[in-house]
């Protein structure tokens, strides 16, 4: 009997962490609808008022809220992830530092998106519009996105992909934000897809 190699990618169980609007989380969910590559088991947030919770409800994806204390000082988040047999964590606008316990439990399987070209404009306190304002203030002629693995330090894990956009001298922080969001929506799901495929082989 001939045994055929299993060339079908195996579905990965994923959790998305987000702290705010969650437009990237929703975009990722839509991208993978009808594809059997990733199964978004849950959307987790540290912010009970985050709009991502409404998006999750509409998408029919289970969600949960945890506190900073629970994240850092208890096993609650790890237990939630274990219950759903989550294998990969995608940070999409998640503002808290990921504790070492989680980084070790998901070694090399936590991915973040940063709305600038790291190593520039990264680190603690550099998120959202602050990043875009800093880019404008520095007179940069380009910005973009960095998708990277997460390690113990903010925005310092190995880079997986970067995509760039032009910053015009007349652009304000909002203009840059629009361009960067467009890159996020176009590339983040595709990079996740590529990573999952690479890890299925
Ligand atoms: C994105 O710009 C992402 O790069 C950054 O936070 C923002 C989140 O936006 N880390 P949203 O919540 O996905 O709309």
Short mmCIF file of C-alpha atoms and ligand atoms in Angstrom, two decimals:
data_model
loop_
_atom_site.label_atom_id
_atom_site.label_comp_id
_atom_site.label_asym_id
_atom_site.label_seq_id
_atom_site.Cartn_x
_atom_site.Cartn_y
_atom_site.Cartn_z
CA UNK A 1 0.00 0.00 0.00
CA UNK A 2 1.31 3.47 -0.88
CA UNK A 3 1.15 6.01 1.90
CA UNK A 4 0.59 9.50 0.54
CA UNK A 5 2.31 12.34 2.38
CA UNK A 6 -0.10 14.62 4.17
CA UNK A 7 0.17 17.79 2.15
CA UNK A 8 -2.98 19.40 3.48
CA UNK A 9 -2.21 22.21 5.90
CA UNK A 10 -3.46 21.51 9.38
CA UNK A 11 -5.79 24.07 10.86
CA UNK A 12 -4.16 26.19 13.53
CA UNK A 13 -6.05 27.28 16.60
CA UNK A 14 -5.50 30.96 17.19
CA UNK A 15 -6.41 33.59 19.78
CA UNK A 16 -6.40 37.29 18.98
CA UNK A 17 -5.57 39.81 21.71
CA UNK A 18 -6.75 43.40 21.22
CA UNK A 19 -7.28 46.39 23.51
CA UNK A 20 -9.31 48.83 21.43
CA UNK A 21 -11.29 49.10 18.25
CA UNK A 22 -10.29 45.73 16.85
CA UNK A 23 -10.49 46.60 13.17
CA UNK A 24 -7.48 44.37 12.51
CA UNK A 25 -9.01 41.52 14.47
CA UNK A 26 -12.17 41.80 12.37
CA UNK A 27 -10.21 42.06 9.15
CA UNK A 28 -8.24 38.93 10.00
CA UNK A 29 -11.43 37.07 10.90
CA UNK A 30 -13.04 38.00 7.57
CA UNK A 31 -9.93 37.07 5.61
CA UNK A 32 -9.92 33.56 7.02
CA UNK A 33 -13.68 32.99 6.71
CA UNK A 34 -14.24 29.98 4.52
CA UNK A 35 -10.54 29.04 4.59
CA UNK A 36 -9.57 26.04 6.60
CA UNK A 37 -6.19 27.35 7.68
CA UNK A 38 -6.87 29.05 10.97
CA UNK A 39 -9.61 28.73 13.51
CA UNK A 40 -9.98 31.86 15.61
CA UNK A 41 -11.02 30.27 18.88
CA UNK A 42 -11.30 33.47 20.89
CA UNK A 43 -10.70 37.17 21.08
CA UNK A 44 -9.26 38.35 24.37
CA UNK A 45 -9.01 41.87 25.73
CA UNK A 46 -7.84 43.68 28.83
CA UNK A 47 -10.36 46.46 28.19
CA UNK A 48 -14.02 45.83 29.12
CA UNK A 49 -15.06 48.82 26.98
CA UNK A 50 -13.11 47.81 23.88
CA UNK A 51 -15.13 47.91 20.67
CA UNK A 52 -13.44 44.66 19.68
CA UNK A 53 -15.91 42.91 22.02
CA UNK A 54 -18.82 44.08 19.86
CA UNK A 55 -17.00 43.01 16.74
CA UNK A 56 -16.34 39.57 18.27
CA UNK A 57 -20.03 39.16 19.14
CA UNK A 58 -21.04 40.04 15.57
CA UNK A 59 -18.48 37.65 14.16
CA UNK A 60 -19.70 34.91 16.48
CA UNK A 61 -16.25 34.49 18.01
CA UNK A 62 -16.13 33.84 21.77
CA UNK A 63 -14.45 36.61 23.74
CA UNK A 64 -13.22 37.20 27.26
CA UNK A 65 -11.96 40.12 29.31
CA UNK A 66 -9.09 39.86 31.77
CA UNK A 67 -7.45 42.40 34.04
CA UNK A 68 -3.80 43.41 33.98
CA UNK A 69 -3.46 41.73 37.38
CA UNK A 70 -4.95 38.49 36.09
CA UNK A 71 -2.60 38.59 33.13
CA UNK A 72 0.49 39.17 35.23
CA UNK A 73 -0.24 37.44 38.49
CA UNK A 74 -2.56 34.52 37.76
CA UNK A 75 -2.95 31.63 35.34
CA UNK A 76 -6.37 32.78 34.13
CA UNK A 77 -5.30 33.78 30.63
CA UNK A 78 -3.21 30.66 30.20
CA UNK A 79 -6.15 28.55 31.36
CA UNK A 80 -8.52 30.24 28.88
CA UNK A 81 -6.05 29.55 26.09
CA UNK A 82 -5.56 25.94 27.20
CA UNK A 83 -9.30 25.31 27.34
CA UNK A 84 -9.53 26.27 23.68
CA UNK A 85 -6.29 24.45 22.81
CA UNK A 86 -4.90 27.64 21.34
CA UNK A 87 -1.57 27.22 19.51
CA UNK A 88 -0.84 30.73 18.24
CA UNK A 89 -1.47 34.20 19.67
CA UNK A 90 -1.95 37.20 17.39
CA UNK A 91 -1.60 40.62 19.03
CA UNK A 92 -3.61 43.15 17.03
CA UNK A 93 -3.57 46.43 18.91
CA UNK A 94 -2.93 44.84 22.30
CA UNK A 95 -1.48 47.43 24.64
CA UNK A 96 -0.22 45.48 27.64
CA UNK A 97 3.17 43.84 27.89
CA UNK A 98 2.92 40.08 27.44
CA UNK A 99 4.23 38.39 30.61
CA UNK A 100 7.14 36.00 30.42
CA UNK A 101 4.95 33.09 31.52
CA UNK A 102 2.87 33.45 28.35
CA UNK A 103 5.91 34.01 26.15
CA UNK A 104 7.43 30.77 27.43
CA UNK A 105 4.17 28.84 27.08
CA UNK A 106 3.86 30.03 23.45
CA UNK A 107 7.50 30.04 22.54
CA UNK A 108 7.91 31.58 19.07
CA UNK A 109 4.15 31.54 18.52
CA UNK A 110 3.15 35.07 19.50
CA UNK A 111 3.01 37.61 16.69
CA UNK A 112 2.48 41.37 16.98
CA UNK A 113 1.86 44.17 14.52
CA UNK A 114 3.45 47.54 15.13
CA UNK A 115 2.32 50.59 13.14
CA UNK A 116 5.79 51.84 12.18
CA UNK A 117 9.07 50.59 10.78
CA UNK A 118 10.82 49.09 13.80
CA UNK A 119 13.32 49.58 15.33
CA UNK A 120 12.25 53.18 14.83
CA UNK A 121 9.26 54.47 16.79
CA UNK A 122 8.82 51.44 19.02
CA UNK A 123 9.04 50.68 22.72
CA UNK A 124 6.95 51.41 25.78
CA UNK A 125 4.31 54.10 25.28
CA UNK A 126 4.66 54.02 21.50
CA UNK A 127 1.23 52.99 20.29
CA UNK A 128 -1.61 54.31 18.16
CA UNK A 129 -1.53 57.96 17.18
CA UNK A 130 1.53 58.67 19.31
CA UNK A 131 3.54 56.62 16.84
CA UNK A 132 2.20 58.47 13.81
CA UNK A 133 2.71 61.86 15.48
CA UNK A 134 6.31 60.94 16.30
CA UNK A 135 6.87 59.92 12.67
CA UNK A 136 5.52 63.30 11.46
CA UNK A 137 7.47 65.24 14.11
CA UNK A 138 10.69 63.50 13.08
CA UNK A 139 10.16 64.56 9.46
CA UNK A 140 10.22 60.96 8.23
CA UNK A 141 9.57 60.44 4.52
CA UNK A 142 8.30 56.89 5.00
CA UNK A 143 6.48 54.80 7.57
CA UNK A 144 4.78 51.43 7.50
CA UNK A 145 4.11 48.30 9.48
CA UNK A 146 6.27 45.75 11.21
CA UNK A 147 4.99 42.26 11.94
CA UNK A 148 7.24 40.55 14.44
CA UNK A 149 7.56 37.78 16.99
CA UNK A 150 7.05 38.84 20.59
CA UNK A 151 9.76 38.51 23.17
CA UNK A 152 10.20 39.90 26.70
CA UNK A 153 10.86 43.45 25.49
CA UNK A 154 8.35 45.74 23.80
CA UNK A 155 8.69 45.67 20.01
CA UNK A 156 12.04 43.87 19.97
CA UNK A 157 11.26 40.36 18.74
CA UNK A 158 12.53 39.12 15.37
CA UNK A 159 10.93 40.84 12.39
CA UNK A 160 8.75 38.66 10.17
CA UNK A 161 7.71 41.28 7.62
CA UNK A 162 7.75 45.02 6.99
CA UNK A 163 5.72 47.00 4.45
CA UNK A 164 6.26 50.67 3.72
CA UNK A 165 4.25 53.72 2.72
CA UNK A 166 5.32 57.20 1.70
CA UNK A 167 4.93 60.08 4.18
CA UNK A 168 4.45 63.40 2.40
CA UNK A 169 5.72 66.66 3.93
CA UNK A 170 2.07 67.76 4.10
CA UNK A 171 0.84 64.61 5.90
CA UNK A 172 -0.38 64.90 9.48
CA UNK A 173 -0.62 62.03 11.96
CA UNK A 174 -4.13 61.13 10.73
CA UNK A 175 -2.94 60.88 7.15
CA UNK A 176 -0.13 58.57 8.18
CA UNK A 177 -2.53 56.51 10.29
CA UNK A 178 -4.77 55.99 7.24
CA UNK A 179 -1.90 54.81 5.10
CA UNK A 180 -0.60 52.51 7.82
CA UNK A 181 -4.04 51.03 8.47
CA UNK A 182 -4.39 50.27 4.77
CA UNK A 183 -1.10 48.35 4.91
CA UNK A 184 -2.24 46.51 8.03
CA UNK A 185 -5.47 45.38 6.44
CA UNK A 186 -3.74 44.26 3.26
CA UNK A 187 -0.72 42.50 4.70
CA UNK A 188 -1.37 41.29 8.26
CA UNK A 189 -3.74 38.44 7.29
CA UNK A 190 -1.48 37.39 4.43
CA UNK A 191 1.60 37.28 6.63
CA UNK A 192 -0.31 35.23 9.19
CA UNK A 193 -1.40 32.89 6.41
CA UNK A 194 2.19 32.46 5.24
CA UNK A 195 3.38 31.77 8.77
CA UNK A 196 0.70 29.16 9.36
CA UNK A 197 1.49 27.45 6.08
CA UNK A 198 5.21 27.41 6.90
CA UNK A 199 4.39 25.87 10.24
CA UNK A 200 2.16 23.21 8.75
CA UNK A 201 4.88 21.62 6.68
C1 LIG B 1 -3.05 49.19 14.81
O1 LIG B 1 -2.57 50.34 14.19
C2 LIG B 1 -1.95 48.28 15.21
O2 LIG B 1 -0.86 48.32 14.36
C3 LIG B 1 -1.54 48.83 16.54
O3 LIG B 1 -2.75 49.23 17.14
C4 LIG B 1 -3.71 49.54 16.15
C5 LIG B 1 -4.92 48.75 16.42
O4 LIG B 1 -6.01 49.12 15.62
N1 LIG B 1 -0.71 47.91 17.25
P1 LIG B 1 -7.33 48.24 15.65
O5 LIG B 1 -7.74 48.08 17.10
O6 LIG B 1 -7.01 46.93 15.00
O7 LIG B 1 -8.36 49.00 14.89
#
